[in-house]
Coordinates of C-alpha atoms and ligand atoms in Angstrom, one line a residue:
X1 CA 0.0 0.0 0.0
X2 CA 1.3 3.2 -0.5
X3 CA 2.5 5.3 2.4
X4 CA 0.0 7.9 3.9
X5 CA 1.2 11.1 5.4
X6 CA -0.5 12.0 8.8
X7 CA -3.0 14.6 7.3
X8 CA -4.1 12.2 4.5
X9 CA -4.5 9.1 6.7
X10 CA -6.6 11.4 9.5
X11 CA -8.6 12.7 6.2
X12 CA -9.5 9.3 4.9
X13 CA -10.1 8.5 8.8
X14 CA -12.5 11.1 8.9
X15 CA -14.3 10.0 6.3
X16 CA -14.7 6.7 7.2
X17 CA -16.4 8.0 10.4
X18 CA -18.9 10.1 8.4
X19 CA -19.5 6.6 6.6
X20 CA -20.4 4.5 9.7
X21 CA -22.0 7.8 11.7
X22 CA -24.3 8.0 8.6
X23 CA -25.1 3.8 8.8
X24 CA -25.3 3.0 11.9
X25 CA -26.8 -0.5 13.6
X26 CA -27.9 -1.9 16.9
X27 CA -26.3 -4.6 18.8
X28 CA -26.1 -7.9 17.6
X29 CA -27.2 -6.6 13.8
X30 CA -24.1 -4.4 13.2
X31 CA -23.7 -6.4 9.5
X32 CA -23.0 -3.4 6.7
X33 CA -20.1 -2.1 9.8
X34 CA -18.6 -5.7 9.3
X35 CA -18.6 -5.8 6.2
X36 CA -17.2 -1.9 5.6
X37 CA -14.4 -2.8 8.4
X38 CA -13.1 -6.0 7.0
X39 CA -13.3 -4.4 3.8
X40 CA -10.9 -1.7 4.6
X41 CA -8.7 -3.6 6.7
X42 CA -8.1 -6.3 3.7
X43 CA -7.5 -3.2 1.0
X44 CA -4.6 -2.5 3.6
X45 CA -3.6 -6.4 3.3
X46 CA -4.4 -6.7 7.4
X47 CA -5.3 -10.3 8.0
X48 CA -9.2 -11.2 9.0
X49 CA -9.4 -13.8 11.7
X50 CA -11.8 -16.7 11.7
X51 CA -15.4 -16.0 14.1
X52 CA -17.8 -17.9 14.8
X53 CA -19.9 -14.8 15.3
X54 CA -22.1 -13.1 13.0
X55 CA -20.6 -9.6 13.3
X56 CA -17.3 -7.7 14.6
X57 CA -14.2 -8.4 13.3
X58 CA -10.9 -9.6 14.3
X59 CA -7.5 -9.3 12.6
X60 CA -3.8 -9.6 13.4
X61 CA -0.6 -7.1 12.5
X62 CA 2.7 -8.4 13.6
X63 CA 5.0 -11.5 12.1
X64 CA 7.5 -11.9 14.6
X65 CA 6.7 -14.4 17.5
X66 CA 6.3 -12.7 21.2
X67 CA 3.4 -11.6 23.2
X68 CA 0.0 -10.3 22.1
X69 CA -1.8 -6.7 22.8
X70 CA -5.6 -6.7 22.3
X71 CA -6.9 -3.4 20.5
X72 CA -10.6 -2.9 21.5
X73 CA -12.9 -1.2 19.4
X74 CA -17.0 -0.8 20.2
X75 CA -18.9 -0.9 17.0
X76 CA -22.8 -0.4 17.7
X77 CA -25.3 2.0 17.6
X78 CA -28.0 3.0 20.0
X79 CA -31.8 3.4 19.7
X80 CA -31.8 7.1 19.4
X81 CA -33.5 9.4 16.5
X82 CA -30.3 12.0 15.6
X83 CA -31.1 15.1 15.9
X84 CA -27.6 16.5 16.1
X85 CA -27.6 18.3 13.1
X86 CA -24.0 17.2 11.5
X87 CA -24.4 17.0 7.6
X88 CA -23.2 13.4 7.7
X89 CA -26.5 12.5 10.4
X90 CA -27.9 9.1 10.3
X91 CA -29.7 7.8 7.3
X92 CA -31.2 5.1 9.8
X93 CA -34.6 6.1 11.1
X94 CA -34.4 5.6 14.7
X95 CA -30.6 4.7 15.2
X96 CA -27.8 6.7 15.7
X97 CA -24.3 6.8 16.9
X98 CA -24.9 8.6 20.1
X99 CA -21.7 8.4 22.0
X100 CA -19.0 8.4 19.2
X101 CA -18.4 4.4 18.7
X102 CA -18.0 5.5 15.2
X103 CA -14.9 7.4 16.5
X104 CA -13.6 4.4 17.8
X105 CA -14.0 2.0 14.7
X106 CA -12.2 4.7 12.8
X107 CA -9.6 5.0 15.5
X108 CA -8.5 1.8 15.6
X109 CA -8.8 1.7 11.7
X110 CA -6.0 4.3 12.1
X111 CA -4.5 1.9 14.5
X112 CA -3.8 -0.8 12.3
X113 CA -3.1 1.5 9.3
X114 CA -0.3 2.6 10.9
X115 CA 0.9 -0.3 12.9
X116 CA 0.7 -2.4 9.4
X117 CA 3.3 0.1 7.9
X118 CA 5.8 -1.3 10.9
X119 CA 4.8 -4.8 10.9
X120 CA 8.2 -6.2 10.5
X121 CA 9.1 -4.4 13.2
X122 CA 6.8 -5.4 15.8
X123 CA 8.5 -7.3 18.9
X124 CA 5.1 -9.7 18.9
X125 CA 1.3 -9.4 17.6
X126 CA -1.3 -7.1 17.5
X127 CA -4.9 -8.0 18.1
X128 CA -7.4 -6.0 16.5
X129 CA -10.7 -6.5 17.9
X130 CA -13.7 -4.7 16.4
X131 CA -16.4 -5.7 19.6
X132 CA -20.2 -6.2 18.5
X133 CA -22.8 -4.9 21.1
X134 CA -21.1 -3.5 23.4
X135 CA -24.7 -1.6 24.1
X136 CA -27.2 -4.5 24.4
X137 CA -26.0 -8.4 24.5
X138 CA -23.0 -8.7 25.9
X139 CA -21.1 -8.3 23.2
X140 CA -17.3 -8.9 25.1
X141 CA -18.9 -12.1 26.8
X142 CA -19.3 -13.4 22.9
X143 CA -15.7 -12.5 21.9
X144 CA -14.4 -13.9 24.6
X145 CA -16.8 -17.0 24.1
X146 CA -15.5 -17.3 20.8
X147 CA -12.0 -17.6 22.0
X148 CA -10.7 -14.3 20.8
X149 CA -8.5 -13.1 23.5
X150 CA -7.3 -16.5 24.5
X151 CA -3.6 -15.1 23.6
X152 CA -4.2 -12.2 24.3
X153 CA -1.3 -11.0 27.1
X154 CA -2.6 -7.4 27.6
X155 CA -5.7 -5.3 26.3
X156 CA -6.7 -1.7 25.3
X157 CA -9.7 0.7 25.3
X158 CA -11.4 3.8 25.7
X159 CA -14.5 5.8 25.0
X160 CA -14.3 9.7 24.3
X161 CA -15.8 12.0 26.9
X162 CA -17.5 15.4 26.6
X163 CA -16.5 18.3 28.7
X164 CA -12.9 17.3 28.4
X165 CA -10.5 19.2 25.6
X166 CA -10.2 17.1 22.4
X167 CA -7.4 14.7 22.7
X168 CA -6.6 15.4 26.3
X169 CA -6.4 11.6 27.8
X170 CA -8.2 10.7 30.9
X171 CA -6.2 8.0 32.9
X172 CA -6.7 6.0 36.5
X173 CA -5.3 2.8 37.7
X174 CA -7.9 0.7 40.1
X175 CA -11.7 0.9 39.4
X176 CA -13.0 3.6 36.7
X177 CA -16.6 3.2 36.8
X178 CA -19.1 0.8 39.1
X179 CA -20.1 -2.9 38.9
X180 CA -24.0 -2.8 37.9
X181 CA -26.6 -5.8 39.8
X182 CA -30.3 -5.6 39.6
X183 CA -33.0 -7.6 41.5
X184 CA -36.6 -8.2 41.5
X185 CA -38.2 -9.4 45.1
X186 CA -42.0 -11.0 45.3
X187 CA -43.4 -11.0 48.5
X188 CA -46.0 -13.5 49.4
X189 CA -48.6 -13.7 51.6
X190 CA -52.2 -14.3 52.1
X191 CA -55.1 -11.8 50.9
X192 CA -57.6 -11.3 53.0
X193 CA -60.3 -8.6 53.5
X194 CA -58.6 -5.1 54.8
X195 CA -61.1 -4.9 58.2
X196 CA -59.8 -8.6 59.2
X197 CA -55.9 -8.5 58.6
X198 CA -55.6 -11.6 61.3
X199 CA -57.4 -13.6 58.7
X200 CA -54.2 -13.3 56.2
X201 CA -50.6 -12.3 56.0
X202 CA -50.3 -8.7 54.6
X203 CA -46.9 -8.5 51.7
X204 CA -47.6 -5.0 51.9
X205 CA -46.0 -4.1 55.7
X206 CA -43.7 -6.3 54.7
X207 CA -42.9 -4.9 51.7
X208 CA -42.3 -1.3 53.6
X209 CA -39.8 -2.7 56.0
X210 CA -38.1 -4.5 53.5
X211 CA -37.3 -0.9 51.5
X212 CA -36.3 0.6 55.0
X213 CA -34.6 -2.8 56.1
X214 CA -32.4 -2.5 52.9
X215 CA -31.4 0.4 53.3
X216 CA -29.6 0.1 56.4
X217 CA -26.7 -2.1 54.1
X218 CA -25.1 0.7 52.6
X219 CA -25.1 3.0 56.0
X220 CA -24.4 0.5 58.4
X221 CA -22.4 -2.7 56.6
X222 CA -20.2 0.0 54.3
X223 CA -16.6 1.5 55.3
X224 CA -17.2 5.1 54.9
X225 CA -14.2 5.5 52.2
X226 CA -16.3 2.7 50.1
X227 CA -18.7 3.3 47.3
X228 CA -22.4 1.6 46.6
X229 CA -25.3 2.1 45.9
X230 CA -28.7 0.5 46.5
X231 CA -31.8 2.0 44.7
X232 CA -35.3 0.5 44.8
X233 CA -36.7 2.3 42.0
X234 CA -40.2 0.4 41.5
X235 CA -42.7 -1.1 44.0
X236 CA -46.2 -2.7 43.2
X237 CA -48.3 -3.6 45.4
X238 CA -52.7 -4.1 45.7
X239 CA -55.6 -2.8 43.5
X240 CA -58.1 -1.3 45.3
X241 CA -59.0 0.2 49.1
X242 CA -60.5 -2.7 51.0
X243 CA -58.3 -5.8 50.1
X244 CA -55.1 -7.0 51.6
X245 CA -53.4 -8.2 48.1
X246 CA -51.8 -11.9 48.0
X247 CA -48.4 -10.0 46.9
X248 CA -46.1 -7.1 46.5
X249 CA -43.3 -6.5 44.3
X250 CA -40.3 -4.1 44.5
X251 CA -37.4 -4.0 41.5
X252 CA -33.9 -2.1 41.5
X253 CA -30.2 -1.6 41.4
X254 CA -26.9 -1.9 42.7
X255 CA -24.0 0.0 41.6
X256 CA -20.6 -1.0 43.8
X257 CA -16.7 0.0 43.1
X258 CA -15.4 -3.2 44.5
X259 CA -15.6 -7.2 44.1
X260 CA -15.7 -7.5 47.8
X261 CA -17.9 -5.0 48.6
X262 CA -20.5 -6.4 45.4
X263 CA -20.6 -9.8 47.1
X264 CA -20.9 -8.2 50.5
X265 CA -23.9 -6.3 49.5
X266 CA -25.2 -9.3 47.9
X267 CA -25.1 -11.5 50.9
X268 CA -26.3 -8.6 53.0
X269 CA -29.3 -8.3 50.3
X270 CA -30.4 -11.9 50.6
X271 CA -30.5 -11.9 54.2
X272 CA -32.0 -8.9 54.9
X273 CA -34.9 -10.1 52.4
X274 CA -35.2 -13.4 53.5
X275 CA -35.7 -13.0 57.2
X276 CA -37.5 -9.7 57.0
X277 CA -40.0 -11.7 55.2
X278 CA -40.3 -14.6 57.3
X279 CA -40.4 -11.4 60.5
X280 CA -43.6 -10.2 58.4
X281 CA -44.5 -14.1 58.1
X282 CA -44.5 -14.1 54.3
X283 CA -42.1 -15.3 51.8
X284 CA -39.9 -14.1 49.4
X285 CA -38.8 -14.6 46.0
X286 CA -35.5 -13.1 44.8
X287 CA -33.9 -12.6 41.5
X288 CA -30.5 -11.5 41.2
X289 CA -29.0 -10.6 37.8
X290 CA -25.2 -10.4 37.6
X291 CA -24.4 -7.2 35.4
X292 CA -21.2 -6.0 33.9
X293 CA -18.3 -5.7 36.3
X294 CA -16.2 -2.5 37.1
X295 CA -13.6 -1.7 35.0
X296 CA -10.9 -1.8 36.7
X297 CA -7.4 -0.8 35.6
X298 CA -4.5 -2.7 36.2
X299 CA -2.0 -0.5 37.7
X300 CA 1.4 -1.4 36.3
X301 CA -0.1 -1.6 33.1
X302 CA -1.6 2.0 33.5
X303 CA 2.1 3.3 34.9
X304 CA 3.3 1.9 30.9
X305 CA 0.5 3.8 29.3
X306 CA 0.6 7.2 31.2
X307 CA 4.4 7.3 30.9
X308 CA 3.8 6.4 26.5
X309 CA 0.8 8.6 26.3
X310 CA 2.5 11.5 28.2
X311 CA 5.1 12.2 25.2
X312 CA 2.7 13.0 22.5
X313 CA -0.6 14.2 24.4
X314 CA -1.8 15.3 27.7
X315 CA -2.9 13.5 30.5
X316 CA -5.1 13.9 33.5
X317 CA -6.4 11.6 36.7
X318 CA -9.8 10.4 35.6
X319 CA -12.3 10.4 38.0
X320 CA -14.3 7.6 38.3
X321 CA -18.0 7.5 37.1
X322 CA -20.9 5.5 37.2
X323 CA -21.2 4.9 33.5
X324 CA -20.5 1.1 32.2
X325 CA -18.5 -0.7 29.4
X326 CA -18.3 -4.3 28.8
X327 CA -14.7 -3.5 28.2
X328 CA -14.6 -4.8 31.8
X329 CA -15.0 -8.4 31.0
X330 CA -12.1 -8.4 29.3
X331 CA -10.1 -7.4 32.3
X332 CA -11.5 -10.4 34.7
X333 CA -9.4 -12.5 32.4
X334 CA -6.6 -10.1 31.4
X335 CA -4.7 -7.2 32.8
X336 CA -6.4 -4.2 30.5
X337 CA -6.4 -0.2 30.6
X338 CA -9.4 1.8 29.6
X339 CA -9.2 5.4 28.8
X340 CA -11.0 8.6 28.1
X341 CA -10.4 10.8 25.3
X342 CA -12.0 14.1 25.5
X343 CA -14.5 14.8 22.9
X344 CA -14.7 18.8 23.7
X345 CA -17.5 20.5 24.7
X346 CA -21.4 18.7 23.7
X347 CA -24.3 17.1 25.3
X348 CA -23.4 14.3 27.5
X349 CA -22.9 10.5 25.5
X350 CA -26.6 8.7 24.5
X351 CA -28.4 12.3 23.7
X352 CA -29.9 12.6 20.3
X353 CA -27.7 15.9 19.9
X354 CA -24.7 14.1 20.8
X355 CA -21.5 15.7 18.0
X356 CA -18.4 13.5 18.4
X357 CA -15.5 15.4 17.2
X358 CA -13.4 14.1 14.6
X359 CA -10.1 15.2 16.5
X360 CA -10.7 12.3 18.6
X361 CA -10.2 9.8 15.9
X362 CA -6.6 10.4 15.6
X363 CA -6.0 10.9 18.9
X364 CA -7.6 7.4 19.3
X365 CA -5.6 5.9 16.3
X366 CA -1.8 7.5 18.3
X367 CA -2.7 6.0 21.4
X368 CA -3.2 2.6 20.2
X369 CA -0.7 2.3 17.7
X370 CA 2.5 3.7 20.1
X371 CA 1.1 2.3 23.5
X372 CA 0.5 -1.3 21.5
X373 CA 4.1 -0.8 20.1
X374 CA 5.5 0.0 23.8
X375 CA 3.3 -3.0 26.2
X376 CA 4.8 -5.4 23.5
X377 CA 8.4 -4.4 24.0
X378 CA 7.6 -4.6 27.8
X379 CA 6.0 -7.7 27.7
X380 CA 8.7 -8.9 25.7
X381 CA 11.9 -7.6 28.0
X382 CA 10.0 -7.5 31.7
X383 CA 6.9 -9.8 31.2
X384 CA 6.7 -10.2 35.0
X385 CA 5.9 -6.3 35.6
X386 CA 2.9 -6.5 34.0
X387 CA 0.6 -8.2 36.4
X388 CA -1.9 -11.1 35.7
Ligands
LIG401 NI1 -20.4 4.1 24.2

């Protein structure tokens, strides 16, 4: 291929972004992206992967044996009508990408562009990996399913944020954002007529000192420096004046910044549930869903990529947020960094006015390509610094 100078390849970058901003697709369908991306990569001679999966791509730069870096890409779109405006809005009724991960395929498009052009030179392989659904249906639990980062030493990522300067890097070692859980609770009793409560068991008293019961975990079971949440957000209960309903129902979330203190709150949850039922002399029935894990950076890892990103950008301490990636799943199995990379001044990420700003593509493509080019020479000379 020939040779691209910095302002042509962040051009034909650019455009590329205007391509996928103006087709965008949902999780799990993201098909005509596929397509485009393995497209591209194969004009550039990059070579696809095999998948067992219907969309996102996979592809590897390097010939030289050694260890592997992971490049993570998100590649979905949200249910959101655009109304941002840009002359390159989406052509998809209903679906837009409304927090830039069409900055993030063209960054990592850069990526390999660029770490293709030094292939020979690379002390061990690149991983590209173009992620489906990182939105809806856990779209890291299928890549990892389908065996993708099985050899994969280290990984990267990041999402752009608004309200930071373009380009500037966001960058914290430990958790970056919370572990999400939800639960839904039936209560059940006996109905019975409201003038003769004896007659039945009411789920409805018990229901109210269950929500104060509960929240008793997070003031009295938390170390003050440690973060959670617990939110009911829905209760249901009854139908009219004069009964005593048969049931009640309450539904909601909890956000937590630690493994420990997620499994703590979960046994806390149970037991709290279970015998303020049985107090009320009703029973209860709990689901528990597991959601995504924090993301949690690994800190010699993040020493390696703040000390790389520092010589061609800036960098600031991220603080952490409550927003979620499925980037984390990744990093249960392998030592990983996550990143921000400000996206200037616009509405906050999932708004139908949401304007990504193209500066963040090449910004993306330069952190990947010289941070991939630096972990592998670590891994290679000090594997045992990096954690995992
Ligand atoms: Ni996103």
């Amino acid at each position: 291929m020939t040779e691209l100078s910095k302002n042509e390849l962040e051009k034909k970058l650019v455009a590329y972004r205007h391509y996928f901003h103006q087709y965008p697709e949902l999780a799990d369908n993201e098909v005509q992206t596929t397509a485009k991306i393995t497209e591209i990569l194969k004009s550039w001679d990059i070579k696809i992967l095999p998948t067992n999966l219907k969309t996102g791509v996979f592809a590897e730069i390097g010939i030289q044996e050694g260890p592997v870096v992971g490049l993570r890409a998100d590649i979905d779109a949200l249910p959101i009508q655009e109304n941002s405006g840009v002359d390159f809005s989406s052509k998809v009724p209903g679906v837009m990408h409304a927090c830039g991960h069409d900055t993030h395929i063209a960054a990592l498009l850069g990526a390999a562009y660029l770490l293709k052009q030094q292939e020979a030179r690379l002390t061990g392989k690149v991983k590209l990996i173009f992620q489906l659904s990182e939105e809806d249906k856990e779209g890291a639990l299928q890549v990892i399913e389908d065996g993708q980062i099985a050899d994969v030493d280290a990984i990267l990522g990041f999402h752009n944020i608004p309200h930071h300067a373009t380009g500037e890097f966001g960058i914290r070692a430990g958790v970056v954002n919370g572990a999400i859980d939800k639960f839904k609770v039936v209560l059940r009793g006996v109905g019975t007529h409201a003038s003769k409560p004896e007659k039945g068991y009411d789920p409805i008293v018990a229901l109210g000192a269950e929500i104060n019961a509960l929240q008793s975990i997070v003031s009295r079971n938390l170390n003050a420096f440690e973060a959670g949440v617990l939110s009911i957000t829905h209760v249901n209960a009854g139908n009219t004046w004069n009964i005593l309903p048969e049931e009640a129902f309450f539904e909601g979330t909890v956000r937590t910044a630690s493994p420990a203190l997620r499994e703590t709150i979960k046994t806390r949850f149970f037991d709290i549930v279970n015998y303020t039922a049985k107090a009320h002399q009703v029973t209860a029935d709990i689901d528990w869903y597991e959601g995504d894990p924090s993301v949690n950076n690994d800190a010699d890892l993040v020493a390696i990529v703040k000390d790389e990103t520092r010589k061609f950008a800036s960098v600031y301490e991220q603080n952490p947020s409550l927003g979620s990636d499925d980037f984390a799943c990744y990093q249960v199995k392998i030592p990983g960094v996550y990143v921000n990379i400000g996206n200037g001044e616009t509405v906050d990420l999932h708004n139908p006015r949401f304007k990504a700003d193209d500066g963040v593509v090449i910004a993306g493509s330069e952190f990947f390509e010289k941070n991939a080019i630096r972990i592998l020479k670590e891994l290679k000379l000090h594997p045992a610094n990096i954690s995992q």
